[in-house]
Coordinates of C-alpha atoms and ligand atoms in Angstrom, one line a residue:
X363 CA 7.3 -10.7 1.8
X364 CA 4.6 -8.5 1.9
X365 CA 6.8 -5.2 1.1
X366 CA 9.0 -6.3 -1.0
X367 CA 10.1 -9.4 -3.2
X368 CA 13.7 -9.0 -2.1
X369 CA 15.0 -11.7 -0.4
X370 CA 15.5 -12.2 3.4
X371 CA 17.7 -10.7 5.7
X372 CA 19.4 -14.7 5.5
X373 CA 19.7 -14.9 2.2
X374 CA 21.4 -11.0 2.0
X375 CA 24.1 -12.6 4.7
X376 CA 24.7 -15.2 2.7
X377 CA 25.4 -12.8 0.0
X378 CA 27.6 -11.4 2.2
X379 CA 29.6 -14.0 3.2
X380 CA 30.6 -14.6 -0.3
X381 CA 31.5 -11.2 -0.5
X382 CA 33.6 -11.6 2.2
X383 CA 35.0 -15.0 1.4
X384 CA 38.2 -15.1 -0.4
X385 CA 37.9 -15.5 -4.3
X386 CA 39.9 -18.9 -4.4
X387 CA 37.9 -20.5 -1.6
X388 CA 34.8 -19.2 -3.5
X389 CA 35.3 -20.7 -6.6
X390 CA 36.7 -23.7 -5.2
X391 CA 32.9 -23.9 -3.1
X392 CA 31.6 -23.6 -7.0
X393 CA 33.4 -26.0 -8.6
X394 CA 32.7 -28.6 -6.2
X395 CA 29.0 -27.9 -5.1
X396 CA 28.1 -26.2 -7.9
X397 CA 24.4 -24.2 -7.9
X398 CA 23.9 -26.2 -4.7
X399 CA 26.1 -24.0 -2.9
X400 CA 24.2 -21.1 -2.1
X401 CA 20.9 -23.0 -0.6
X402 CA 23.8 -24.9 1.0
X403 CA 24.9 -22.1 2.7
X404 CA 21.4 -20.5 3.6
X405 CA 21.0 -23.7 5.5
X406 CA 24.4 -23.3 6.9
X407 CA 23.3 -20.0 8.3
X408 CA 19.9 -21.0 9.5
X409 CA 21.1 -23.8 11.6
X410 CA 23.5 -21.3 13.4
X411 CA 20.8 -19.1 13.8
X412 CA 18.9 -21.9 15.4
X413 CA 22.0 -22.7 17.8
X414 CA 22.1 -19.0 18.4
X415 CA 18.7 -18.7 19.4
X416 CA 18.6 -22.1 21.9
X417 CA 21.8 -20.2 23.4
X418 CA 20.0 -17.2 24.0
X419 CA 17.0 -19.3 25.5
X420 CA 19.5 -21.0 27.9
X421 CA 20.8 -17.2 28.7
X422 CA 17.7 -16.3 29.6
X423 CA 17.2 -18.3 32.3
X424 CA 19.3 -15.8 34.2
X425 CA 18.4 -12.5 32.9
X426 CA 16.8 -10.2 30.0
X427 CA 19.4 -8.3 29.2
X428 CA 22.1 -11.5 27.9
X429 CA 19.7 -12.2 25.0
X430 CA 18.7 -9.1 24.4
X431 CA 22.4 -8.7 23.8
X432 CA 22.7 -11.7 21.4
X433 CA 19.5 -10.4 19.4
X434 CA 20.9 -7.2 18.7
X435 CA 24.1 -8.5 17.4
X436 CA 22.3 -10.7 15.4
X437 CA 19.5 -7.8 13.6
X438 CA 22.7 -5.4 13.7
X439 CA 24.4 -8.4 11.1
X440 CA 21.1 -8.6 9.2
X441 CA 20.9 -4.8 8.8
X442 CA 24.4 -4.8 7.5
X443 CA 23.9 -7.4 5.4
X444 CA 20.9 -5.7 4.1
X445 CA 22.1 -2.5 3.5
X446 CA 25.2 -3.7 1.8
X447 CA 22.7 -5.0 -0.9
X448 CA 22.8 -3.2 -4.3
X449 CA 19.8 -0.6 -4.3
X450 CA 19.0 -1.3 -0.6
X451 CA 17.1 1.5 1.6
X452 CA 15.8 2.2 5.2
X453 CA 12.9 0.4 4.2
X454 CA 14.7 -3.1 3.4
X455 CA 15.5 -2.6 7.6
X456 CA 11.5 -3.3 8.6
X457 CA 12.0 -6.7 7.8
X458 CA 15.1 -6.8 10.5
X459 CA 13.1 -4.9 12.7
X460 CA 9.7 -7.0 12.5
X461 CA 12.3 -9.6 13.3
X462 CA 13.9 -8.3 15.9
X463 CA 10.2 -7.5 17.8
X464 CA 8.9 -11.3 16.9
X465 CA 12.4 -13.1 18.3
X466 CA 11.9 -10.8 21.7
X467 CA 8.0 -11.1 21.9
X468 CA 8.8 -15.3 21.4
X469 CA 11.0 -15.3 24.3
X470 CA 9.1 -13.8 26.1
X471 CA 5.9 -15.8 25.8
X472 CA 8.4 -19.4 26.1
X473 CA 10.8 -19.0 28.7
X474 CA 8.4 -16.8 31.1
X475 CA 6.5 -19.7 32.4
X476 CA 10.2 -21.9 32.4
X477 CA 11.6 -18.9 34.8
X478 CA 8.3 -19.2 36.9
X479 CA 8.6 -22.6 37.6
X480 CA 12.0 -22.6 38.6
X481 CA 12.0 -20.1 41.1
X482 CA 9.1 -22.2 42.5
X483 CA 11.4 -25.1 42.7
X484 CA 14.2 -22.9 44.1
X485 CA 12.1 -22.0 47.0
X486 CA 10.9 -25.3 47.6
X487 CA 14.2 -26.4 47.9
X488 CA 15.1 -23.7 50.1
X489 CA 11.8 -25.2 52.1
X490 CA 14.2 -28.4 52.8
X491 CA 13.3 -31.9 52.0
X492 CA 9.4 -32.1 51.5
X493 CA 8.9 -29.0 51.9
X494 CA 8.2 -28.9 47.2
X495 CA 4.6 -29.8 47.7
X496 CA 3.8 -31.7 44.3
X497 CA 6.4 -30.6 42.5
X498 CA 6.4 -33.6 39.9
X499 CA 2.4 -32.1 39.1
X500 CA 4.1 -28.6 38.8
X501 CA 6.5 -29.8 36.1
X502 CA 4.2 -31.6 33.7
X503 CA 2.1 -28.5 34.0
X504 CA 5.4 -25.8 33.1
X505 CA 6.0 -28.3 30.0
X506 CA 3.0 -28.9 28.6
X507 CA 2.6 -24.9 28.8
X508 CA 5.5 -24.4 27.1
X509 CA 4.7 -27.2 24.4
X510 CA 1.4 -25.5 24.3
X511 CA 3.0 -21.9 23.9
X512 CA 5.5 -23.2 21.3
X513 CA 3.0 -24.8 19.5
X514 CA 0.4 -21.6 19.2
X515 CA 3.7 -19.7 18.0
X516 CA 4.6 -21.7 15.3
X517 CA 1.2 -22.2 14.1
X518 CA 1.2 -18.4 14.2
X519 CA 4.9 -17.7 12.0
X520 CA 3.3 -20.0 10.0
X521 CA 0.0 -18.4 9.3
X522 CA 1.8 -15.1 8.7
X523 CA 4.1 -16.6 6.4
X524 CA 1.2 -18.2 4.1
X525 CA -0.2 -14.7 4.4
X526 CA 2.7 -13.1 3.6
X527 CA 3.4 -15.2 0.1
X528 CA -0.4 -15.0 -1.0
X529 CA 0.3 -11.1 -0.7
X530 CA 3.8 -11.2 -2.6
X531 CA 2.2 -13.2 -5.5
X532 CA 0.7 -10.3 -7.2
X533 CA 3.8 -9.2 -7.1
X534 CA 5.6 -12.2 -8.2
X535 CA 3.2 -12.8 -11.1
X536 CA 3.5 -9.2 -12.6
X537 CA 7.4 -9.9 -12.1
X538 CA 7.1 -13.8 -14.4
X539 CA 5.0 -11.3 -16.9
X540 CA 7.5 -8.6 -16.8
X541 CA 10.1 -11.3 -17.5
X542 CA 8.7 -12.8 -20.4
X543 CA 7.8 -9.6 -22.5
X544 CA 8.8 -9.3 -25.7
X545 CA 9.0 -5.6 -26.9
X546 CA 8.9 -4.9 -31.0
X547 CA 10.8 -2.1 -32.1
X548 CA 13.5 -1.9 -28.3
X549 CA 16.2 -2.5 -28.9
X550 CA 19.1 -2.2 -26.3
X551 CA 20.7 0.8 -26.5
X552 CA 24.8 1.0 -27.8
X553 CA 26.9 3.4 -25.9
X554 CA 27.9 5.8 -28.4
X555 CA 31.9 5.6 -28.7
X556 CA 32.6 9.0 -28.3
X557 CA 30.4 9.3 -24.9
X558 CA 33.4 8.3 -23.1
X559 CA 36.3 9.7 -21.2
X560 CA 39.7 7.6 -20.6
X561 CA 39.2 7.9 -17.6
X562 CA 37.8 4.3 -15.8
X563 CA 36.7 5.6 -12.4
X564 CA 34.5 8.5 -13.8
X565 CA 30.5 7.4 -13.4
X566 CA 29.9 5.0 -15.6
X567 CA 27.9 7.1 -18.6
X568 CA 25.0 4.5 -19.3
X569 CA 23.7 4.0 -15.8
X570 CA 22.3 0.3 -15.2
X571 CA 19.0 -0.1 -14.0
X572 CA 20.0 -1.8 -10.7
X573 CA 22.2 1.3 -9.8
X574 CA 19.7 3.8 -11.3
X575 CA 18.6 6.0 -8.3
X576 CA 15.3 5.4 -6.8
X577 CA 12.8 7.6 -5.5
X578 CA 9.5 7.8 -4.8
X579 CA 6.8 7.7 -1.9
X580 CA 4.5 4.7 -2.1
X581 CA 5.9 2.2 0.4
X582 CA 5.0 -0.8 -1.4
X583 CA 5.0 -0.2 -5.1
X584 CA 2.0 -0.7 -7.3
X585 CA 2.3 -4.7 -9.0
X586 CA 0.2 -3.5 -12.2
X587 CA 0.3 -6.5 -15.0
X588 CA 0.2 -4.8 -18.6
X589 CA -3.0 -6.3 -19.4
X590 CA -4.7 -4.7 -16.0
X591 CA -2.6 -1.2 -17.1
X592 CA -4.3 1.3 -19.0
X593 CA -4.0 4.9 -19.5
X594 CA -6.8 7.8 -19.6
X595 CA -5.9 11.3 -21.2
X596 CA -8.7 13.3 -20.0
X597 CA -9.5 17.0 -19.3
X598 CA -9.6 20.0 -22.0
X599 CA -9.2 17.4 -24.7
X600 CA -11.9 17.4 -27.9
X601 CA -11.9 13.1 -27.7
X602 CA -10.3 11.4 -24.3
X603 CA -9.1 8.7 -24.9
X604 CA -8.2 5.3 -22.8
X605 CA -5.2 3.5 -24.3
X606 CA -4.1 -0.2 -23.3
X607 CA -1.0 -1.2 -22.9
X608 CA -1.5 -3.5 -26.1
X609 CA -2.2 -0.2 -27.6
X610 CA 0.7 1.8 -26.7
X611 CA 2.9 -1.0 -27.9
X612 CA 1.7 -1.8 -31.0
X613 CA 2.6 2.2 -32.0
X614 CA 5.7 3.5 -33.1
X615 CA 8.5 3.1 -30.8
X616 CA 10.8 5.8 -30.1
X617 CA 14.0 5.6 -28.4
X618 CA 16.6 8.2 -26.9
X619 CA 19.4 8.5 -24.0
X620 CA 17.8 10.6 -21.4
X621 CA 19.3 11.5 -17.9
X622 CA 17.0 11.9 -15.2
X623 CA 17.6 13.9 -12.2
X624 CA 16.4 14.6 -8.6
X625 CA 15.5 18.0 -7.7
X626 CA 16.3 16.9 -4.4
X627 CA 20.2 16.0 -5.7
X628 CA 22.5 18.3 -3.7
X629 CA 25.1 19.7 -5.5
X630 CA 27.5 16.3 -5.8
X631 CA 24.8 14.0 -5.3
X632 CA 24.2 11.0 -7.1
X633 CA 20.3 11.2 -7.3
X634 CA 20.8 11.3 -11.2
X635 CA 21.3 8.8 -13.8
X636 CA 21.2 8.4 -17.2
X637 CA 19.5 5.1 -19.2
X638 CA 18.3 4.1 -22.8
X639 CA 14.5 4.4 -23.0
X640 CA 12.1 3.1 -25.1
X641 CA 8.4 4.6 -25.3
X642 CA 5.8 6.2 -27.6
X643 CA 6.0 9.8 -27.9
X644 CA 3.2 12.1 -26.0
X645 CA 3.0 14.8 -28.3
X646 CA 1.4 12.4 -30.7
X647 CA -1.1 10.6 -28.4
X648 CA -1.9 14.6 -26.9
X649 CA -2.5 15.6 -30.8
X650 CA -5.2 12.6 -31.1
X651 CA -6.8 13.7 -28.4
X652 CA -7.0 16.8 -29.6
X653 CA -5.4 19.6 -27.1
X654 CA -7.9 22.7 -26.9
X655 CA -7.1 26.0 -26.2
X656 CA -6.3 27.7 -23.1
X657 CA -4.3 24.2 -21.4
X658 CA -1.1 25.1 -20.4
X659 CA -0.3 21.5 -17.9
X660 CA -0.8 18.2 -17.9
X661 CA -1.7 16.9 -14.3
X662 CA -0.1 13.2 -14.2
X663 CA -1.5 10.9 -11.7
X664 CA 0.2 7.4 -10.8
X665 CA -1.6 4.0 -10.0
X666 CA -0.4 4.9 -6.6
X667 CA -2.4 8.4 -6.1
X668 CA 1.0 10.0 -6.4
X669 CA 0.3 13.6 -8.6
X670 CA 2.6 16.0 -10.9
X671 CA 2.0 19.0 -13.2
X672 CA 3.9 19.0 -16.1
X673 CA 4.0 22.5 -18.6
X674 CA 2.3 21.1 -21.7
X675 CA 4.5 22.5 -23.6
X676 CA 7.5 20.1 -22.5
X677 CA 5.0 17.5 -23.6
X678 CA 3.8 18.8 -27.2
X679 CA 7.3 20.4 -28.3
X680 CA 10.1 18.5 -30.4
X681 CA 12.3 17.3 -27.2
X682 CA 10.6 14.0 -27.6
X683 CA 8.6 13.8 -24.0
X684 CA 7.6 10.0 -23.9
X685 CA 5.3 7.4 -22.5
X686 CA 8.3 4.9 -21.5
X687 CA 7.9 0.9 -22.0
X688 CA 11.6 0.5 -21.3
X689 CA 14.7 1.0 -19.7
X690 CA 18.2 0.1 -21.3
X691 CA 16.5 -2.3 -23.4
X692 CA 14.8 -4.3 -20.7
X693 CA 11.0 -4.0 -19.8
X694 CA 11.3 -1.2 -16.9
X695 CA 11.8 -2.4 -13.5
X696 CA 9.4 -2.3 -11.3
X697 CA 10.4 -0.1 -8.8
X698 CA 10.9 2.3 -11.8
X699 CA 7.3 2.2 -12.9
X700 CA 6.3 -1.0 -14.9
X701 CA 4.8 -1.1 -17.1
X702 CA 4.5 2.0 -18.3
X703 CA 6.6 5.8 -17.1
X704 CA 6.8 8.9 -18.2
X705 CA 10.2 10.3 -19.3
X706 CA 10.7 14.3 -20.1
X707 CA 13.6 15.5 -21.1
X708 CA 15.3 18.6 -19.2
X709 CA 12.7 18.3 -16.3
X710 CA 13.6 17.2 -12.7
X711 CA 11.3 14.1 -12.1
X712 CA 8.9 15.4 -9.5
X713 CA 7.8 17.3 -11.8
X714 CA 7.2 15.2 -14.8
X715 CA 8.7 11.4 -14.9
X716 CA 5.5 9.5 -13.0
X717 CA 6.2 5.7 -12.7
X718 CA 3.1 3.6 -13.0
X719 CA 1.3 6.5 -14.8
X720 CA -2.3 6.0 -15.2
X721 CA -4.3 9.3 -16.4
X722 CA -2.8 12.5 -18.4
X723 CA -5.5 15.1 -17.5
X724 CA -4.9 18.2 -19.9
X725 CA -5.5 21.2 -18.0
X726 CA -4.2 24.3 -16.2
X727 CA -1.7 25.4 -14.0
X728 CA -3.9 27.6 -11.8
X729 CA -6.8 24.7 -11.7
X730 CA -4.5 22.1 -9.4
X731 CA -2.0 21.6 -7.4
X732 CA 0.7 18.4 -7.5
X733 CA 1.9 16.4 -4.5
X734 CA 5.2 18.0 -4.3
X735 CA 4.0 21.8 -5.9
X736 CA 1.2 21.7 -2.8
X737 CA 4.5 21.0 -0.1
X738 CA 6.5 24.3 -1.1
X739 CA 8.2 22.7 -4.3
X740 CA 8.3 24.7 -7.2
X741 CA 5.9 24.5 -9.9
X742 CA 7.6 24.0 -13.5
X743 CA 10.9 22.6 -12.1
X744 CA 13.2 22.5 -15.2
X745 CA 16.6 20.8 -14.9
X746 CA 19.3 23.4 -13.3
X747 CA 22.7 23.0 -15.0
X748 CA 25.1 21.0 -12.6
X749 CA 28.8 19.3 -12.8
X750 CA 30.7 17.1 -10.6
X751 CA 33.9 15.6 -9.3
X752 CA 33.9 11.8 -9.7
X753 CA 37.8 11.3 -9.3
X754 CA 40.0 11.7 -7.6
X755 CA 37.3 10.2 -4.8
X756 CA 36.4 12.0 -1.7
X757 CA 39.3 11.9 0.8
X758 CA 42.0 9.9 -1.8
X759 CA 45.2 10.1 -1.6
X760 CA 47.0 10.6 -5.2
X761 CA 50.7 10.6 -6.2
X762 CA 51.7 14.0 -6.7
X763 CA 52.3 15.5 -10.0
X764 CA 50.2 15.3 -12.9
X765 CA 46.8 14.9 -11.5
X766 CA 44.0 13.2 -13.8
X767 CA 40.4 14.4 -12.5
X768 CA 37.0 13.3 -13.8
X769 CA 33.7 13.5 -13.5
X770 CA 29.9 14.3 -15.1
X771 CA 28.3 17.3 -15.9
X772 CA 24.7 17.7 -17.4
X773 CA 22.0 20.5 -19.1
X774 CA 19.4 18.4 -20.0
X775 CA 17.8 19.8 -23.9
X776 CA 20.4 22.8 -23.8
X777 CA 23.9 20.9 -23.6
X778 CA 27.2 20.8 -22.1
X779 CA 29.2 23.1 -24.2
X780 CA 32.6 23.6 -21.7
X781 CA 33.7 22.0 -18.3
X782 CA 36.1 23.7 -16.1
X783 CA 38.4 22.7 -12.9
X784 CA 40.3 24.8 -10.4
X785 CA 42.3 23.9 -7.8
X786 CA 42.7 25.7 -4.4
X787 CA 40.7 28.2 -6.0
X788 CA 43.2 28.8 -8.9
X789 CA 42.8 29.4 -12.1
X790 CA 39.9 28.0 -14.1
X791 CA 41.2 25.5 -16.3
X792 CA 39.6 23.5 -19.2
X793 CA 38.7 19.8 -19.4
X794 CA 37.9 17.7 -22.5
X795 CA 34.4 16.9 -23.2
X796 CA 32.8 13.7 -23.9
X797 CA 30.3 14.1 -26.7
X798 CA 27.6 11.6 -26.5
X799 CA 26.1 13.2 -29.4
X800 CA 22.6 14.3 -27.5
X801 CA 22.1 17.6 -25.0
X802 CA 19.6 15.2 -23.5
X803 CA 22.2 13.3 -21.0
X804 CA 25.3 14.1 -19.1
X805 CA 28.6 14.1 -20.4
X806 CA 32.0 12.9 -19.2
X807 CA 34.8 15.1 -18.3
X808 CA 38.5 14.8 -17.3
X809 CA 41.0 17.1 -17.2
X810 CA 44.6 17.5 -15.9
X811 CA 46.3 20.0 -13.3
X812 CA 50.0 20.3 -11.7
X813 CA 50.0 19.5 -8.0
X814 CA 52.3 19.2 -5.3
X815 CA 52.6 17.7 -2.3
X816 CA 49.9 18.3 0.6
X817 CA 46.1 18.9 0.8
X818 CA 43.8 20.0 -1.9
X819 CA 40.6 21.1 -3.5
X820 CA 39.5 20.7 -6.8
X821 CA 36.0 22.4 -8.2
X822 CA 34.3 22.4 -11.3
X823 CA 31.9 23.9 -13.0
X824 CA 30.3 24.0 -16.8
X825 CA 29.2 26.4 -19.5
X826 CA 26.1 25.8 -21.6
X827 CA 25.6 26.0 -25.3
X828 CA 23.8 29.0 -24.7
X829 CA 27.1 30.5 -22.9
X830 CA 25.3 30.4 -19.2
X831 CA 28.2 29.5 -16.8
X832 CA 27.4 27.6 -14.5
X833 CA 26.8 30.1 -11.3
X834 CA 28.9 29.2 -7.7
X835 CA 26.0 31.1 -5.6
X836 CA 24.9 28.4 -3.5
X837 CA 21.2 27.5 -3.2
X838 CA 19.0 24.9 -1.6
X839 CA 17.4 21.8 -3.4
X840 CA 13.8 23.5 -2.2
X841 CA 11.9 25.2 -3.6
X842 CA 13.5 24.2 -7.4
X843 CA 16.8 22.6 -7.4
X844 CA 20.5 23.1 -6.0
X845 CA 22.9 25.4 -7.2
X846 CA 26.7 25.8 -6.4
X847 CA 30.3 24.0 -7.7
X848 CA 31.2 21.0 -6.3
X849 CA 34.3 20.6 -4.4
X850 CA 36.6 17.5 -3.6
X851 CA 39.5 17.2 -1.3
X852 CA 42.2 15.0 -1.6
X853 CA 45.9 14.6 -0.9
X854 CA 48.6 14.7 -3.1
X855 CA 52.0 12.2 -1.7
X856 CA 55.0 11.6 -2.5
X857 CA 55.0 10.1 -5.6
Ligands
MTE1215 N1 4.4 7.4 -8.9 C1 5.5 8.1 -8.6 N2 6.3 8.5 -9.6 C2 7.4 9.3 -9.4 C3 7.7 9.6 -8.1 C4 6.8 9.2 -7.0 O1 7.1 9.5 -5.8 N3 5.7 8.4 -7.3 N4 8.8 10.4 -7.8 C5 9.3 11.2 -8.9 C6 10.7 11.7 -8.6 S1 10.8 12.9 -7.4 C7 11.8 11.4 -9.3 S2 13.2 12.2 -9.1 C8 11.7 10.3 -10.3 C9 12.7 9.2 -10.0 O2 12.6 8.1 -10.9 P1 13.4 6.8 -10.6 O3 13.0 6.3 -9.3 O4 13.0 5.9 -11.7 O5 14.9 7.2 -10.6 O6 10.4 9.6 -10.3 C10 9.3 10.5 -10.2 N5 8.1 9.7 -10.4
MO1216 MO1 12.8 13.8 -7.5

């Protein structure tokens, strides 16, 4: 509760049962419970935990090692269940985990005093008739221990858990004001027609915010309300200025289709996505503060301490660099900087897309260094030009023939002039090109090739509008992004 406002590891199984639970059967559960189903089920679950966990009492009577057993079954089910959550991450497992610790510290403390007191009893007995001393004295002691024990533990879980929801309620509050927002001037943004492919598996083009990667290194993101948010441009500025967030959102609002990207994203990767934003342009807010000369970054920093150094010039030139209020029409998540983000076109997000961006300081290059730039990163990071294979799926199998492939390919401000495929390192060949009608996102690509029977492997790469082809030397994500064409195998059967 503290970390997050997900909800528990009980309610993600749950979740998952329904996955798992035959469509008919679920809809039949609908009809006849209706919304009383799921907290139906949550209780379902939670009295078969309880079951579980007197059984694993009762086992350890004998030994450790039997409810160990039964515990890790039970946090290996949670951690599925978790995982298999849309967005989830290796931090959604602490919860498990703090379970995990608190089920085999409570065991400890409860039945240790039980196991005592029996092998007392058993040597007694072994003593013969008489031989137990008071043993009726011995008993009301062991129980009114373990009542005792049991007591003090509960009192405890309960303790934490009033502790645990007064810390979540920042969070919960900034997530009721996030909710009720209403933005002038966003509006959500339409798909243009021609930004697709026929082609249904290919990556969806508009990215939804629950699938929109994540990254970033606070553990517990900041809960910043709008009123509580404001921003401070400062540094080699003639006025600074300190804008609320009333402010910002009573200026002009502009809107564009931008597609971020991770400089970490291997060549293939999905650490990119591509949303409808809504914001108020920097160059404009920059201009009334009144850039002077010899600036050539802005040094972002986050609510959360987090730092970046962004080339001025990406902020002051026409590719519409902007203070973000929005994300496909909805006030941004939280996890992707509520309220208020930066967004820069053709620039990997380290070096320029701060979530829960608090002060602009205008300055210069040489005068700072960034969280990432200060680990080895590199220091302007523009967006490297990249494609990939979305279809056929990593290891498919496909009827031979005429194959359909598809997939995305991006040059964020420059633009995707030409995609091409090859297959067992044949000839290039070319693919039709979505055109979203902006060089500012990826476009969607299919294209067709002759195969028979057997194993394959298709690659693609991408010209520019310039008439840079995309280059097949292969480099690391560090120090500035990966290069390379992405491959796919798959098997062509018998149609
Ligand atoms: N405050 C903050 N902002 C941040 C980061 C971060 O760690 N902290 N990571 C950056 C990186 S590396 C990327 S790729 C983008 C990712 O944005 P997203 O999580 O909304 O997809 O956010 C950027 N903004
Ligand atoms: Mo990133």
């Amino acid at each position: 509760m503290v970390m997050t406002i997900r909800d528990s590891p009980v309610v993600a199984v749950v979740e998952q049962i329904i996955r798992l639970v035959p469509g008919g059967v679920t809809e039949k559960a609908i009809r006849l419970l209706g919304s009383l189903g799921k907290p139906l089920l949550v209780l379902l679950v939670l009295a078969a935990l309880v079951a579980t966990f007197a059984w694993a009492g009762r086992l350890a009577r004998r030994s450790w090692w039997r409810p160990g057993v039964v515990y890790l079954v039970l946090a290996a089910i949670g951690a599925v269940a978790v995982l298999a959550q849309r967005g989830a991450g290796p931090v959604d497992l602490l919860p498990v985990g703090v379970g995990l610790g608190t089920w085999a510290v409570a065991l400890l403390v409860l039945v240790e005093p039980l196991r005592r007191a029996e092998l007392v009893e058993a040597e007694a007995a072994d003593r013969g008739p008489g031989g137990g001393g008071d043993l009726p004295t011995l008993h009301r002691h062991t129980r009114r221990g373990f009542v005792l024990r049991a007591g003090l533990l509960t009192a405890l879980g309960a303790a934490v858990a009033v502790f645990g929801r007064s810390v979540g309620q920042g969070r919960r509050e900034v997530e009721e004001s996030r909710r009720l927002l209403k933005l002038d001037g966003v509006t959500e943004g339409r798909v243009p027609a021609r930004a697709r492919v026929d082609l249904e598996e290919v990556s969806p083009w508009r990215t939804a915010n629950e699938d929109f990667y994540l990254i970033h290194t606070a553990l517990v993101v900041p809960a910043i309300a709008p009123a509580d948010w404001t921003l401070r441009i400062t540094g080699m500025v003639d006025r600074p200025l300190e804008i609320t967030y009333a402010d910002l959102v009573a200026r002009e609002i502009t809107q564009s289709w931008v597609t971020l990207t991770c400089v970490s994203n291997e060549v293939g990767g999905d650490l990119v996505g591509n949303a409808w934003w809504s914001g108020v342009l920097i160059a404009d807010l920059l201009a009334e503060a009144g850039v002077q000369e010899g600036a050539d970054a802005v040094k972002q920093t986050s609510d959360d301490g987090w730092t970046c150094g962004t080339p001025l010039e990406a902020l002051t030139d026409d590719r519409g660099a902007m203070l973000a209020v929005a994300m496909n029409g909805r006030p941004l998540p939280v996890e992707h900087g509520f309220p208020v983000r930066t967004v820069v076109p053709g620039l990997y997000g380290y070096v320029s897309a701060t979530k829960w961006v608090r002060e602009l300081e205008v300055t210069r290059f040489a005068d700072f260094e960034a969280y990432w730039t200060g680990k080895g990163w590199g220091e302007r990071g523009p967006i490297k030009m990249a494609s990939r294979v979305d279809v056929p799926p990593s290891g498919a199998e496909v009827p031979a023939g005429t194959v359909r492939f598809g997939g995305v390919a991006w040059a964020q401000t420059t633009g995707v002039a030409a995609v091409e495929v090859a297959v067992d390192g044949g000839p290039w060949l070319a693919a039709e090109v979505a055109d979203p009608g902006t060089d500012d996102t990826w476009v969607q690509w299919v294209a067709e090739a002759d195969v028979e029977e057997g194993d394959h492997v298709v690659r693609v790469r991408m010209t520019d509008k310039e008439g840079l082809v995309q280059t097949g030397a292969e480099a690391d994500v560090l120090p500035d992004g990966a290069t390379g064409w992405h491959e796919r195998s798959f098997r062509a059967v018998e149609a």
